[in-house]
Tab-separated table of C-alpha atoms in Angstrom:
chain	number	residue	atom	x	y	z
Y	1	MET	CA	-43.015	51.903	8.058
Y	2	SER	CA	-43.732	49.738	10.869
Y	3	SER	CA	-46.969	48.665	9.424
Y	4	VAL	CA	-45.580	47.141	5.678
Y	5	ALA	CA	-42.804	45.334	7.921
Y	6	PRO	CA	-45.867	42.632	9.611
Y	7	LEU	CA	-46.917	42.296	6.038
Y	8	ALA	CA	-43.108	42.051	4.179
Y	9	ASP	CA	-42.451	39.188	7.039
Y	10	PRO	CA	-44.928	36.785	6.069
Y	11	ALA	CA	-43.739	36.835	2.123
Y	12	ILE	CA	-40.013	36.825	2.909
Y	13	GLY	CA	-40.475	33.958	4.897
Y	14	ALA	CA	-42.617	31.940	2.206
Y	15	ALA	CA	-39.725	33.456	-0.132
Y	16	SER	CA	-36.826	31.961	2.051
Y	17	ALA	CA	-39.084	28.251	2.089
Y	18	ALA	CA	-39.505	27.703	-1.322
Y	19	VAL	CA	-35.770	28.613	-1.919
Y	20	ALA	CA	-34.746	25.941	0.927
Y	21	GLY	CA	-37.374	23.345	-0.596
Y	22	ARG	CA	-35.635	24.077	-4.150
Y	23	VAL	CA	-32.378	23.698	-2.744
Y	24	MET	CA	-33.222	20.450	-0.818
Y	25	ALA	CA	-35.042	18.878	-4.098
Y	26	PHE	CA	-32.032	19.613	-6.325
Y	27	LEU	CA	-29.329	18.091	-3.476
Y	28	ASP	CA	-32.021	15.055	-3.046
Y	29	CYS	CA	-31.541	14.199	-6.669
Y	30	PHE	CA	-28.035	15.578	-7.996
Y	31	ALA	CA	-26.322	15.442	-4.734
Y	32	GLY	CA	-26.002	11.021	-5.140
Y	33	VAL	CA	-24.998	11.411	-8.856
Y	34	PHE	CA	-22.460	13.696	-7.945
Y	35	THR	CA	-20.786	11.896	-5.710
Y	36	LEU	CA	-20.771	9.107	-8.328
Y	37	LEU	CA	-18.796	11.109	-10.933
Y	38	SER	CA	-16.740	12.340	-8.800
Y	39	LEU	CA	-16.232	9.026	-7.550
Y	40	THR	CA	-15.826	8.020	-10.884
Y	41	ALA	CA	-12.875	10.525	-11.586
Y	42	VAL	CA	-11.293	9.717	-8.600
Y	43	VAL	CA	-10.990	5.797	-10.449
Y	44	ALA	CA	-10.095	6.897	-13.879
Y	45	CYS	CA	-7.382	9.003	-12.665
Y	46	GLY	CA	-6.272	6.544	-10.251
Y	47	LEU	CA	-5.944	4.186	-13.016
Y	48	ALA	CA	-4.448	7.098	-15.370
Y	49	ALA	CA	-1.692	8.264	-13.096
Y	50	THR	CA	-0.153	4.524	-13.013
Y	51	ASP	CA	0.783	4.682	-17.136
Y	52	ARG	CA	4.817	4.602	-17.579
Y	53	LEU	CA	4.263	4.530	-21.301
Y	54	VAL	CA	2.255	7.425	-22.881
Y	55	LEU	CA	2.322	10.347	-19.868
Y	56	THR	CA	5.425	12.316	-18.698
Y	57	PRO	CA	6.078	12.673	-14.917
Y	58	ARG	CA	4.054	15.913	-14.759
Y	59	LEU	CA	1.376	14.804	-16.523
Y	60	ARG	CA	1.320	12.049	-13.702
Y	61	VAL	CA	2.175	14.657	-11.371
Y	62	ALA	CA	-1.141	16.323	-12.626
Y	63	LEU	CA	-3.694	13.336	-12.779
Y	64	GLN	CA	-2.636	12.279	-9.498
Y	65	SER	CA	-3.601	16.167	-8.030
Y	66	VAL	CA	-6.891	15.372	-9.944
Y	67	HIS	CA	-7.310	12.309	-7.706
Y	68	ARG	CA	-7.373	13.847	-4.649
Y	69	ALA	CA	-9.272	16.728	-5.519
Y	70	SER	CA	-11.748	14.088	-7.097
Y	71	ALA	CA	-11.754	12.385	-3.938
Y	72	VAL	CA	-12.286	15.128	-1.406
Y	73	ALA	CA	-15.273	16.440	-4.098
Y	74	ALA	CA	-16.551	12.466	-3.455
Y	75	LEU	CA	-16.278	13.134	0.326
Y	76	GLY	CA	-18.114	16.381	0.344
Y	77	PHE	CA	-21.263	15.185	-2.125
Y	78	LEU	CA	-21.413	11.934	0.163
Y	79	ALA	CA	-21.850	13.878	3.196
Y	80	THR	CA	-24.029	16.144	1.604
Y	81	HIS	CA	-25.691	13.289	-0.044
Y	82	ILE	CA	-26.496	11.174	3.718
Y	83	THR	CA	-27.638	13.830	5.484
Y	84	VAL	CA	-30.359	15.239	2.970
Y	85	LYS	CA	-31.761	11.482	2.801
Y	86	VAL	CA	-31.788	11.568	6.730
Y	87	ALA	CA	-33.331	14.839	6.986
Y	88	GLU	CA	-35.822	13.608	4.548
Y	89	ARG	CA	-36.416	10.599	6.513
Y	90	HIS	CA	-35.524	8.421	3.251
Y	91	ALA	CA	-33.109	6.451	5.849
Y	92	ALA	CA	-32.275	5.904	9.471
Y	93	PRO	CA	-29.471	7.506	11.109
Y	94	GLN	CA	-27.876	4.321	11.728
Y	95	THR	CA	-27.918	3.058	8.093
Y	96	ALA	CA	-25.579	5.825	6.946
Y	97	VAL	CA	-22.734	3.479	8.874
Y	98	ALA	CA	-24.153	0.306	9.237
Y	99	PRO	CA	-25.503	-1.224	6.050
Y	100	PHE	CA	-28.910	-3.369	6.472
Y	101	THR	CA	-30.046	-1.587	9.534
Y	102	GLY	CA	-33.172	0.567	10.477
Y	103	GLY	CA	-35.041	-1.480	8.303
Y	104	ALA	CA	-32.808	-0.405	4.992
Y	105	GLY	CA	-33.049	-2.872	2.087
Y	106	LEU	CA	-30.726	-4.269	-0.401
Y	107	ALA	CA	-30.534	-1.197	-2.691
Y	108	VAL	CA	-29.909	1.535	0.336
Y	109	SER	CA	-27.393	-0.964	2.379
Y	110	LEU	CA	-25.445	-0.757	-0.961
Y	111	GLY	CA	-24.989	2.631	-0.752
Y	112	THR	CA	-24.264	2.016	2.412
Y	113	ILE	CA	-21.473	-0.057	1.951
Y	114	ALA	CA	-19.882	1.898	-1.040
Y	115	ALA	CA	-19.999	4.865	1.987
Y	116	ASP	CA	-17.523	3.261	3.878
Y	117	LEU	CA	-15.120	1.979	1.590
Y	118	LEU	CA	-15.000	5.037	0.074
Y	119	VAL	CA	-14.357	6.819	3.707
Y	120	LEU	CA	-11.899	4.239	4.511
Y	121	ILE	CA	-10.001	4.613	0.149
Y	122	THR	CA	-9.561	8.421	1.387
Y	123	ALA	CA	-8.228	8.241	4.777
Y	124	THR	CA	-5.510	5.023	3.122
Y	125	GLY	CA	-4.815	7.959	0.785
Y	126	VAL	CA	-4.298	11.130	3.326
Y	127	LEU	CA	-2.139	7.917	5.521
Y	128	ARG	CA	0.031	7.069	2.672
Y	129	GLY	CA	3.393	7.804	4.315
Y	130	ARG	CA	2.812	6.211	7.622
Y	131	PHE	CA	2.045	3.128	5.222
Y	132	ALA	CA	5.588	3.693	3.777
Y	133	GLY	CA	7.411	3.803	6.144
Y	134	SER	CA	5.524	0.706	7.626
Y	135	ARG	CA	7.083	-3.035	7.739
Y	136	ARG	CA	3.778	-4.116	5.448
Y	137	PRO	CA	3.888	-1.091	2.431
Y	138	TRP	CA	1.350	-3.561	0.629
Y	139	LEU	CA	-1.076	-3.219	3.044
Y	140	TRP	CA	-2.189	0.159	1.398
Y	141	ARG	CA	-2.259	-1.380	-1.999
Y	142	ALA	CA	-4.643	-4.064	-0.558
Y	143	LEU	CA	-6.457	-1.336	1.056
Y	144	HIS	CA	-6.499	1.613	-1.188
Y	145	ALA	CA	-7.829	-1.220	-3.975
Y	146	THR	CA	-10.800	-1.412	-2.787
Y	147	ALA	CA	-11.984	1.816	-4.610
Y	148	TYR	CA	-12.566	-1.157	-7.371
Y	149	ALA	CA	-14.923	-2.353	-5.650
Y	150	CYS	CA	-16.512	0.702	-4.018
Y	151	TRP	CA	-17.079	2.075	-7.500
Y	152	PRO	CA	-19.111	-0.914	-9.105
Y	153	VAL	CA	-21.324	-1.138	-5.869
Y	154	SER	CA	-21.791	3.013	-5.726
Y	155	LEU	CA	-22.714	2.278	-9.630
Y	156	ALA	CA	-25.666	-0.692	-8.616
Y	157	HIS	CA	-26.739	1.349	-5.562
Y	158	GLY	CA	-27.753	4.717	-8.026
Y	159	LEU	CA	-28.972	2.576	-10.398
Y	160	THR	CA	-31.662	0.618	-7.711
Y	161	ALA	CA	-32.203	2.712	-5.116
Y	162	GLY	CA	-32.512	6.056	-6.514
Y	163	ARG	CA	-35.728	6.731	-9.361
Y	164	LYS	CA	-35.276	5.333	-12.934
Y	165	ALA	CA	-32.972	6.631	-14.555
Y	166	HIS	CA	-33.310	7.990	-18.193
Y	167	PRO	CA	-32.050	5.927	-21.223
Y	168	TRP	CA	-29.282	8.634	-21.321
Y	169	VAL	CA	-27.904	7.658	-18.030
Y	170	LEU	CA	-27.653	4.145	-18.575
Y	171	TRP	CA	-25.895	4.771	-21.320
Y	172	GLY	CA	-23.260	6.975	-19.071
Y	173	TYR	CA	-23.491	4.507	-16.971
Y	174	GLY	CA	-22.241	1.704	-19.189
Y	175	LEU	CA	-19.279	3.897	-21.012
Y	176	PHE	CA	-17.721	5.086	-17.848
Y	177	ALA	CA	-17.951	0.714	-16.700
Y	178	ALA	CA	-16.235	0.244	-19.891
Y	179	LEU	CA	-13.710	2.874	-20.033
Y	180	VAL	CA	-12.501	1.696	-15.983
Y	181	ALA	CA	-12.389	-2.094	-17.070
Y	182	LEU	CA	-10.407	-0.520	-20.465
Y	183	ALA	CA	-8.017	0.731	-17.834
Y	184	LEU	CA	-7.947	-1.838	-15.610
Y	185	LEU	CA	-6.681	-4.784	-18.549
Y	186	VAL	CA	-4.180	-2.153	-19.824
Y	187	ARG	CA	-2.945	-1.588	-15.979
Y	188	ALA	CA	-3.004	-5.542	-15.722
Y	189	LEU	CA	-1.316	-6.465	-18.673
Y	190	SER	CA	1.455	-3.776	-18.170
Y	191	TYR	CA	2.197	-5.882	-14.632
Y	192	LEU	CA	2.552	-8.446	-15.945
Y	193	GLY	CA	4.680	-7.987	-18.741
Y	194	ARG	CA	6.768	-6.023	-15.773
Y	195	ARG	CA	6.878	-8.929	-13.964
Y	196	ARG	CA	8.070	-11.267	-16.681
Y	197	ASN	CA	10.604	-8.786	-17.267
Y	198	LEU	CA	12.467	-9.132	-14.121
Y	199	SER	CA	11.572	-12.997	-14.555
Y	200	ARG	CA	13.702	-13.106	-17.196
Y	201	ARG	CA	16.771	-10.949	-15.460
Y	202	ARG	CA	16.526	-13.011	-12.608
Y	203	ARG	CA	16.475	-16.473	-14.739
Y	204	GLY	CA	20.006	-14.599	-16.549
Y	205	ALA	CA	21.598	-13.742	-13.403
Y	206	LYS	CA	20.740	-17.356	-12.270
Y	207	ALA	CA	22.141	-18.927	-15.465
Y	208	TYR	CA	25.299	-16.708	-15.314
Y	209	ARG	CA	27.678	-18.497	-13.122
Y	210	PRO	CA	31.119	-19.122	-12.771
Y	211	ALA	CA	33.350	-22.286	-13.844
Y	212	ALA	CA	34.094	-25.193	-11.426
Y	213	VAL	CA	37.504	-25.208	-10.415
Y	214	HIS	CA	38.774	-28.430	-9.270
Y	215	PRO	CA	40.264	-28.985	-6.264
Y	216	ALA	CA	43.729	-30.637	-7.874
Y	217	ALA	CA	43.797	-27.381	-9.151
Y	218	LEU	CA	43.254	-25.151	-5.933
Y	219	ALA	CA	45.862	-27.510	-4.401
Y	220	ALA	CA	48.496	-26.427	-6.748
Y	221	LEU	CA	48.164	-22.932	-6.543
Y	222	SER	CA	47.888	-23.388	-2.504
Y	223	GLU	CA	51.157	-24.768	-2.704
Y	224	ARG	CA	52.941	-22.734	-5.186
Y	225	SER	CA	51.759	-19.594	-2.967
Y	226	ALA	CA	53.405	-21.482	0.511
Y	227	ARG	CA	56.924	-22.011	-1.528
Y	228	PRO	CA	59.110	-19.053	-0.081
Y	229	ALA	CA	60.752	-17.040	-2.959
Y	230	ALA	CA	64.609	-17.119	-3.679
Y	231	PRO	CA	65.917	-14.526	-1.840
Y	232	VAL	CA	67.924	-12.013	-4.354
Y	233	THR	CA	71.786	-10.888	-3.617
Y	234	ALA	CA	73.232	-8.021	-4.288
Y	235	ALA	CA	75.596	-9.399	-6.413
Y	236	ARG	CA	72.891	-10.390	-8.531
Y	237	ARG	CA	71.707	-7.471	-8.954
Y	238	THR	CA	74.125	-5.409	-10.022
Y	239	ALA	CA	75.718	-8.108	-11.891
Y	240	PRO	CA	76.197	-7.398	-15.950
Y	241	LEU	CA	74.246	-9.553	-18.217
Y	242	ALA	CA	76.480	-12.045	-20.241
Y	243	GLY	CA	78.448	-10.160	-23.198
Y	244	SER	CA	77.459	-6.564	-22.080
Y	245	THR	CA	80.394	-3.628	-21.804
Y	246	GLY	CA	78.293	-1.469	-19.432
Y	247	GLN	CA	77.202	0.408	-22.702
Y	248	PRO	CA	73.567	0.804	-23.960
Y	249	ARG	CA	72.621	-1.316	-26.208
Y	250	HIS	CA	72.286	1.664	-29.116
Y	251	ALA	CA	76.039	2.492	-28.140
Y	252	ALA	CA	77.258	-1.136	-28.520
Y	253	ARG	CA	76.424	-1.013	-32.371
Y	254	ALA	CA	79.289	-0.651	-34.934
Y	255	VAL	CA	79.209	2.072	-37.560
Y	256	ARG	CA	80.322	0.121	-40.698
Y	257	GLY	CA	80.483	2.782	-42.807
Y	258	PRO	CA	80.739	6.673	-43.641
Y	259	LEU	CA	76.900	7.753	-43.651
Y	260	HIS	CA	75.697	10.213	-46.739
Y	261	LEU	CA	72.618	12.180	-47.433
Y	262	ALA	CA	70.678	10.987	-51.013
Y	263	ARG	CA	70.321	13.607	-52.807
Y	264	PRO	CA	66.640	14.332	-53.889
Y	265	GLY	CA	65.156	12.819	-57.336
Y	266	SER	CA	68.259	10.379	-57.139
Y	267	GLY	CA	65.998	7.523	-56.727
Y	268	GLU	CA	68.435	6.049	-53.146
C-alpha cells in the first residue's frame, strides 16, 4: 500500500488541478453573465412590483421578494466575477473599486462603475427603513433609482469588455432592453396619470369656496345677538290662550248629532 500511494498522489493532484482549471474557466466565462442576468431580474421585478393596475397586492409582495433575492444573487456573482478576474490577473485589485485605475481601459472601467452602483443600490435597499423615518424620504428613491443607470452600464461592459458575443446573445440583450424600456414607459405614464388626478382634485378643492358675506349683514347679525332677550314672566307662562276653556282641543269640539254606524253594503 505504501508503494501505491506515491503513485496515486500525482494523479490526484493532476485531476484536482484539472477540475480547478475547468471551474475557473467556467466562472471566468459565465460569472459576469450571471451577474448581468441577476441585475436584469432586479430591474424587471422592481418595475413590475410598482404596478397597481394589473397585479394584486399578493403578487406585488411576491415580486418584491424576487427583487430582493435577485439583488443578493447579483452581489454574489459580482464578487465571484471580480475575484476570478483579479486572480487571473485580468484586472488590477484597485480597478475593482475605482474606475480608470491600474491601467484599465474604458470597457473594464464601465464594469467598475456598474459594480459600485450595484453595491449602492443594495445598501439603500437594506437601509430603506432608515430613509423612510428620516426627514428626506425622497433621498432613498433618488439613490435607489440608480439601478436604471447601473443596468445599461453593465450591459455596455458585457458587450465590450468580454469576448465577442454570439448573435443570440445580442438579440437577448436587445429583448431585455426593450422590456425594461416598456416597463419604464408604463411606470412613467401611470405616475403622470396619478399626478394629473391629484392636481385635478386640488383644483376642485380650491374652486369650492363659500359665498362672500357682506359686512352689513354681519353687523346686523351681531346687533341681534347683542340685544337682551325679553324676560318671560310667570303669569305669561301660566296664562291660558285667548278663547280657550282649559280643556283639550279635541274635547272642545261639539258633537252635533248622534253617531250611527253604516250597514255593510248600504253605500253610505
